[in-house]
Structures are given as C-alpha cells and as structure tokens.
C-alpha cells in the first residue's frame, strides 16, 4: 500500500489529460477531414494548447504508471485506473455539464466498491509479486537472482 500515492497520481493525471483533451476538442469544434486537409487538421489538433497539454499529461501519467508497475503487481495496480472514469465523469458533470444519470452513478458506485475490494487485497503488502525470485538484469546486463528482497 505504500505506492498508493503514485497509483492515485497516475489516476488523476490520466483523468486530467482526458479533461484537457475534451476542452481542446471543444475549442476546435467539429472536425472534418479531406485528403487535402488531413495533415493540416492533424497539426491543428495536436498543437491546440489544450490537446497538447492533455497529451503531455498523458506522458506524465504513463511514466508514473510505469514506475508503479515496477513496484507492485499489475493485477493490483491496473484496476485503480478505473477510478479515472469516476473522476472524469464527476468533473465532466461540473465542468462540461455532461449528464450524470442514475445508471452512471450506479456504475461509478460499482467501480468504487470494486476498487476498494482490490485495495484491500493489497493491505497485506502489495509489493512485488511472488515473482520476486525471478532473475533480473543488473546495470551491466548480467543476470542476477533476487530471493526474498524487500521492496
């Protein structure tokens, strides 16, 4: 559980990236692509300040996620990413006035319950998996074995 801060950082940066991408696409309006304008439209989208910031935030989120994956089991860390949907749905409701109906609220509740259950599974030390005893490469590229190392 000591990596939960990094997991939540990953979730929040992922959600923030989605919100920035949405804002960027709202500022651009409906897109149309033709053979003549395809490249220009791609540059218009990518270099929109909101879209560019969203893409950069995704890179930060992915770097954080890679760090998390180096420390905890994938089956523990990955489900937390579903919390990004919760954050996006709530913020989209307030910022973009998107619908947050009873079905979505029920889905959000299920996501939260599931995430709490998964978090509880890690209370007994969601460090590296039982695969800690697998060989790994050291800085020089030599194979070394880690037997019962502490994370």
PDB file of C-alpha atoms in Angstrom:
ATOM      1  CA  UNK A   1       0.000   0.000   0.000  1.00  0.00           C
ATOM      2  CA  UNK A   2       2.980   2.311   0.235  1.00  0.00           C
ATOM      3  CA  UNK A   3       2.720   3.018  -3.508  1.00  0.00           C
ATOM      4  CA  UNK A   4      -0.915   4.122  -3.380  1.00  0.00           C
ATOM      5  CA  UNK A   5       0.113   7.791  -3.722  1.00  0.00           C
ATOM      6  CA  UNK A   6       1.819   7.027  -7.030  1.00  0.00           C
ATOM      7  CA  UNK A   7      -1.166   4.973  -8.170  1.00  0.00           C
ATOM      8  CA  UNK A   8      -3.561   7.821  -7.367  1.00  0.00           C
ATOM      9  CA  UNK A   9      -1.233  10.310  -9.080  1.00  0.00           C
ATOM     10  CA  UNK A  10      -1.409   8.117 -12.180  1.00  0.00           C
ATOM     11  CA  UNK A  11      -5.204   8.040 -11.970  1.00  0.00           C
ATOM     12  CA  UNK A  12      -5.531  11.804 -11.508  1.00  0.00           C
ATOM     13  CA  UNK A  13      -3.122  12.702 -14.295  1.00  0.00           C
ATOM     14  CA  UNK A  14      -4.925  10.273 -16.588  1.00  0.00           C
ATOM     15  CA  UNK A  15      -8.271  11.920 -15.761  1.00  0.00           C
ATOM     16  CA  UNK A  16      -6.813  15.422 -16.108  1.00  0.00           C
ATOM     17  CA  UNK A  17      -5.472  14.503 -19.543  1.00  0.00           C
ATOM     18  CA  UNK A  18      -8.939  13.386 -20.659  1.00  0.00           C
ATOM     19  CA  UNK A  19     -10.488  16.645 -19.472  1.00  0.00           C
ATOM     20  CA  UNK A  20      -7.843  18.712 -21.269  1.00  0.00           C
ATOM     21  CA  UNK A  21      -8.349  16.737 -24.479  1.00  0.00           C
ATOM     22  CA  UNK A  22     -12.100  17.329 -24.273  1.00  0.00           C
ATOM     23  CA  UNK A  23     -11.601  21.058 -23.727  1.00  0.00           C
ATOM     24  CA  UNK A  24      -9.247  21.181 -26.675  1.00  0.00           C
ATOM     25  CA  UNK A  25     -11.686  19.424 -28.953  1.00  0.00           C
ATOM     26  CA  UNK A  26     -14.484  21.745 -27.817  1.00  0.00           C
ATOM     27  CA  UNK A  27     -12.384  24.752 -28.780  1.00  0.00           C
ATOM     28  CA  UNK A  28     -11.716  23.228 -32.193  1.00  0.00           C
ATOM     29  CA  UNK A  29     -15.326  22.361 -32.893  1.00  0.00           C
ATOM     30  CA  UNK A  30     -16.458  19.545 -35.189  1.00  0.00           C
ATOM     31  CA  UNK A  31     -13.637  18.269 -37.357  1.00  0.00           C
ATOM     32  CA  UNK A  32     -13.842  17.302 -40.980  1.00  0.00           C
ATOM     33  CA  UNK A  33     -11.058  15.594 -42.845  1.00  0.00           C
ATOM     34  CA  UNK A  34     -10.440  15.549 -46.561  1.00  0.00           C
ATOM     35  CA  UNK A  35      -7.450  14.301 -48.493  1.00  0.00           C
ATOM     36  CA  UNK A  36      -6.339  17.924 -48.976  1.00  0.00           C
ATOM     37  CA  UNK A  37      -6.679  18.979 -45.318  1.00  0.00           C
ATOM     38  CA  UNK A  38      -5.757  15.793 -43.446  1.00  0.00           C
ATOM     39  CA  UNK A  39      -2.198  16.772 -42.449  1.00  0.00           C
ATOM     40  CA  UNK A  40      -3.169  20.346 -41.621  1.00  0.00           C
ATOM     41  CA  UNK A  41      -6.035  19.119 -39.406  1.00  0.00           C
ATOM     42  CA  UNK A  42      -3.763  16.721 -37.544  1.00  0.00           C
ATOM     43  CA  UNK A  43      -1.354  19.567 -36.766  1.00  0.00           C
ATOM     44  CA  UNK A  44      -4.281  21.800 -35.820  1.00  0.00           C
ATOM     45  CA  UNK A  45      -5.469  19.194 -33.325  1.00  0.00           C
ATOM     46  CA  UNK A  46      -2.095  18.205 -31.868  1.00  0.00           C
ATOM     47  CA  UNK A  47      -0.886  21.785 -31.448  1.00  0.00           C
ATOM     48  CA  UNK A  48      -4.081  23.075 -29.909  1.00  0.00           C
ATOM     49  CA  UNK A  49      -2.859  24.213 -26.460  1.00  0.00           C
ATOM     50  CA  UNK A  50      -5.420  22.115 -24.576  1.00  0.00           C
ATOM     51  CA  UNK A  51      -4.827  18.996 -26.658  1.00  0.00           C
ATOM     52  CA  UNK A  52      -1.063  19.409 -26.434  1.00  0.00           C
ATOM     53  CA  UNK A  53      -1.283  19.816 -22.650  1.00  0.00           C
ATOM     54  CA  UNK A  54      -3.508  16.743 -22.461  1.00  0.00           C
ATOM     55  CA  UNK A  55      -1.058  14.666 -24.469  1.00  0.00           C
ATOM     56  CA  UNK A  56       1.838  15.878 -22.303  1.00  0.00           C
ATOM     57  CA  UNK A  57      -0.153  14.991 -19.191  1.00  0.00           C
ATOM     58  CA  UNK A  58      -0.740  11.508 -20.615  1.00  0.00           C
ATOM     59  CA  UNK A  59       3.035  11.107 -20.944  1.00  0.00           C
ATOM     60  CA  UNK A  60       3.445  12.068 -17.275  1.00  0.00           C
ATOM     61  CA  UNK A  61       0.660   9.666 -16.327  1.00  0.00           C
ATOM     62  CA  UNK A  62       2.267   6.854 -18.288  1.00  0.00           C
ATOM     63  CA  UNK A  63       5.671   7.498 -16.701  1.00  0.00           C
ATOM     64  CA  UNK A  64       4.052   7.330 -13.280  1.00  0.00           C
ATOM     65  CA  UNK A  65       2.246   4.133 -14.239  1.00  0.00           C
ATOM     66  CA  UNK A  66       5.494   2.541 -15.405  1.00  0.00           C
ATOM     67  CA  UNK A  67       7.062   3.392 -12.051  1.00  0.00           C
ATOM     68  CA  UNK A  68       4.088   1.829 -10.256  1.00  0.00           C
ATOM     69  CA  UNK A  69       4.325  -1.298 -12.403  1.00  0.00           C
ATOM     70  CA  UNK A  70       7.953  -1.688 -11.379  1.00  0.00           C
ATOM     71  CA  UNK A  71       6.857  -1.803  -7.739  1.00  0.00           C
ATOM     72  CA  UNK A  72       3.511  -3.611  -7.477  1.00  0.00           C
ATOM     73  CA  UNK A  73       1.587  -6.388  -9.164  1.00  0.00           C
ATOM     74  CA  UNK A  74      -0.205  -5.448 -12.373  1.00  0.00           C
ATOM     75  CA  UNK A  75      -3.378  -7.113 -11.134  1.00  0.00           C
ATOM     76  CA  UNK A  76      -3.296  -4.768  -8.129  1.00  0.00           C
ATOM     77  CA  UNK A  77      -2.328  -1.506  -9.873  1.00  0.00           C
ATOM     78  CA  UNK A  78      -4.290  -1.685 -13.113  1.00  0.00           C
ATOM     79  CA  UNK A  79      -7.824  -1.775 -11.674  1.00  0.00           C
ATOM     80  CA  UNK A  80      -7.181   1.545  -9.943  1.00  0.00           C
ATOM     81  CA  UNK A  81      -7.118   3.154 -13.381  1.00  0.00           C
ATOM     82  CA  UNK A  82     -10.885   2.662 -13.467  1.00  0.00           C
ATOM     83  CA  UNK A  83     -11.052   5.442 -10.883  1.00  0.00           C
ATOM     84  CA  UNK A  84     -10.065   7.777 -13.707  1.00  0.00           C
ATOM     85  CA  UNK A  85     -13.544   7.172 -15.132  1.00  0.00           C
ATOM     86  CA  UNK A  86     -15.044   8.209 -11.797  1.00  0.00           C
ATOM     87  CA  UNK A  87     -13.027  11.430 -11.735  1.00  0.00           C
ATOM     88  CA  UNK A  88     -13.743  12.198 -15.388  1.00  0.00           C
ATOM     89  CA  UNK A  89     -17.484  11.600 -15.006  1.00  0.00           C
ATOM     90  CA  UNK A  90     -17.726  13.841 -11.941  1.00  0.00           C
ATOM     91  CA  UNK A  91     -15.600  16.644 -13.384  1.00  0.00           C
ATOM     92  CA  UNK A  92     -17.342  16.408 -16.773  1.00  0.00           C
ATOM     93  CA  UNK A  93     -20.646  16.869 -14.972  1.00  0.00           C
ATOM     94  CA  UNK A  94     -19.453  20.066 -13.285  1.00  0.00           C
ATOM     95  CA  UNK A  95     -17.181  21.487 -16.000  1.00  0.00           C
ATOM     96  CA  UNK A  96     -18.853  20.426 -19.249  1.00  0.00           C
ATOM     97  CA  UNK A  97     -22.396  19.959 -17.918  1.00  0.00           C
ATOM     98  CA  UNK A  98     -22.429  16.356 -19.117  1.00  0.00           C
ATOM     99  CA  UNK A  99     -25.179  14.007 -17.990  1.00  0.00           C
ATOM    100  CA  UNK A 100     -24.636  12.098 -14.758  1.00  0.00           C
ATOM    101  CA  UNK A 101     -27.765   9.977 -14.620  1.00  0.00           C
ATOM    102  CA  UNK A 102     -28.712   7.166 -12.241  1.00  0.00           C
ATOM    103  CA  UNK A 103     -27.126   4.469 -14.432  1.00  0.00           C
ATOM    104  CA  UNK A 104     -23.794   6.264 -14.486  1.00  0.00           C
ATOM    105  CA  UNK A 105     -23.919   6.897 -10.749  1.00  0.00           C
ATOM    106  CA  UNK A 106     -24.634   3.189 -10.185  1.00  0.00           C
ATOM    107  CA  UNK A 107     -21.701   2.285 -12.429  1.00  0.00           C
ATOM    108  CA  UNK A 108     -19.465   4.689 -10.533  1.00  0.00           C
ATOM    109  CA  UNK A 109     -20.560   3.100  -7.255  1.00  0.00           C
ATOM    110  CA  UNK A 110     -19.675  -0.376  -8.576  1.00  0.00           C
ATOM    111  CA  UNK A 111     -16.281   0.880  -9.741  1.00  0.00           C
ATOM    112  CA  UNK A 112     -15.587   2.384  -6.320  1.00  0.00           C
ATOM    113  CA  UNK A 113     -16.655  -0.773  -4.478  1.00  0.00           C
ATOM    114  CA  UNK A 114     -14.529  -2.921  -6.763  1.00  0.00           C
ATOM    115  CA  UNK A 115     -11.530  -0.671  -6.311  1.00  0.00           C
ATOM    116  CA  UNK A 116     -11.907  -0.760  -2.520  1.00  0.00           C
ATOM    117  CA  UNK A 117     -12.004  -4.568  -2.643  1.00  0.00           C
ATOM    118  CA  UNK A 118      -8.860  -4.653  -4.768  1.00  0.00           C
ATOM    119  CA  UNK A 119      -7.145  -2.173  -2.445  1.00  0.00           C
ATOM    120  CA  UNK A 120      -7.990  -4.450   0.493  1.00  0.00           C
ATOM    121  CA  UNK A 121      -6.268  -7.305  -1.291  1.00  0.00           C
ATOM    122  CA  UNK A 122      -3.070  -5.270  -1.161  1.00  0.00           C
ATOM    123  CA  UNK A 123      -3.236  -4.446   2.536  1.00  0.00           C
ATOM    124  CA  UNK A 124      -1.088  -7.469   3.310  1.00  0.00           C
ATOM    125  CA  UNK A 125       1.784  -5.989   1.312  1.00  0.00           C
ATOM    126  CA  UNK A 126       1.091  -5.358  -2.340  1.00  0.00           C
ATOM    127  CA  UNK A 127       4.736  -5.123  -3.122  1.00  0.00           C
ATOM    128  CA  UNK A 128       6.273  -7.117  -5.883  1.00  0.00           C
ATOM    129  CA  UNK A 129       4.570 -10.371  -6.607  1.00  0.00           C
ATOM    130  CA  UNK A 130       5.801 -13.813  -5.796  1.00  0.00           C
ATOM    131  CA  UNK A 131       7.874 -13.390  -8.926  1.00  0.00           C
ATOM    132  CA  UNK A 132      10.497 -11.526  -6.854  1.00  0.00           C
ATOM    133  CA  UNK A 133      12.630 -14.641  -7.016  1.00  0.00           C
ATOM    134  CA  UNK A 134      12.869 -14.407 -10.810  1.00  0.00           C
ATOM    135  CA  UNK A 135      16.236 -13.478 -12.286  1.00  0.00           C
ATOM    136  CA  UNK A 136      16.736  -9.868 -13.331  1.00  0.00           C
ATOM    137  CA  UNK A 137      19.381  -7.876 -15.158  1.00  0.00           C
ATOM    138  CA  UNK A 138      21.773  -5.646 -13.253  1.00  0.00           C
ATOM    139  CA  UNK A 139      23.231  -2.393 -14.625  1.00  0.00           C
ATOM    140  CA  UNK A 140      25.946  -4.270 -16.513  1.00  0.00           C
ATOM    141  CA  UNK A 141      23.410  -6.603 -18.113  1.00  0.00           C
ATOM    142  CA  UNK A 142      24.402  -9.629 -16.046  1.00  0.00           C
ATOM    143  CA  UNK A 143      21.647 -11.899 -14.781  1.00  0.00           C
ATOM    144  CA  UNK A 144      21.163 -11.781 -11.027  1.00  0.00           C
ATOM    145  CA  UNK A 145      18.637 -13.510  -8.793  1.00  0.00           C
ATOM    146  CA  UNK A 146      16.610 -11.676  -6.196  1.00  0.00           C
ATOM    147  CA  UNK A 147      15.472 -14.031  -3.487  1.00  0.00           C
ATOM    148  CA  UNK A 148      13.016 -12.551  -0.993  1.00  0.00           C
ATOM    149  CA  UNK A 149      14.270  -8.993  -1.418  1.00  0.00           C
ATOM    150  CA  UNK A 150      12.348  -6.241   0.361  1.00  0.00           C
ATOM    151  CA  UNK A 151      10.686  -3.594  -1.800  1.00  0.00           C
TER     152      UNK A 151
END
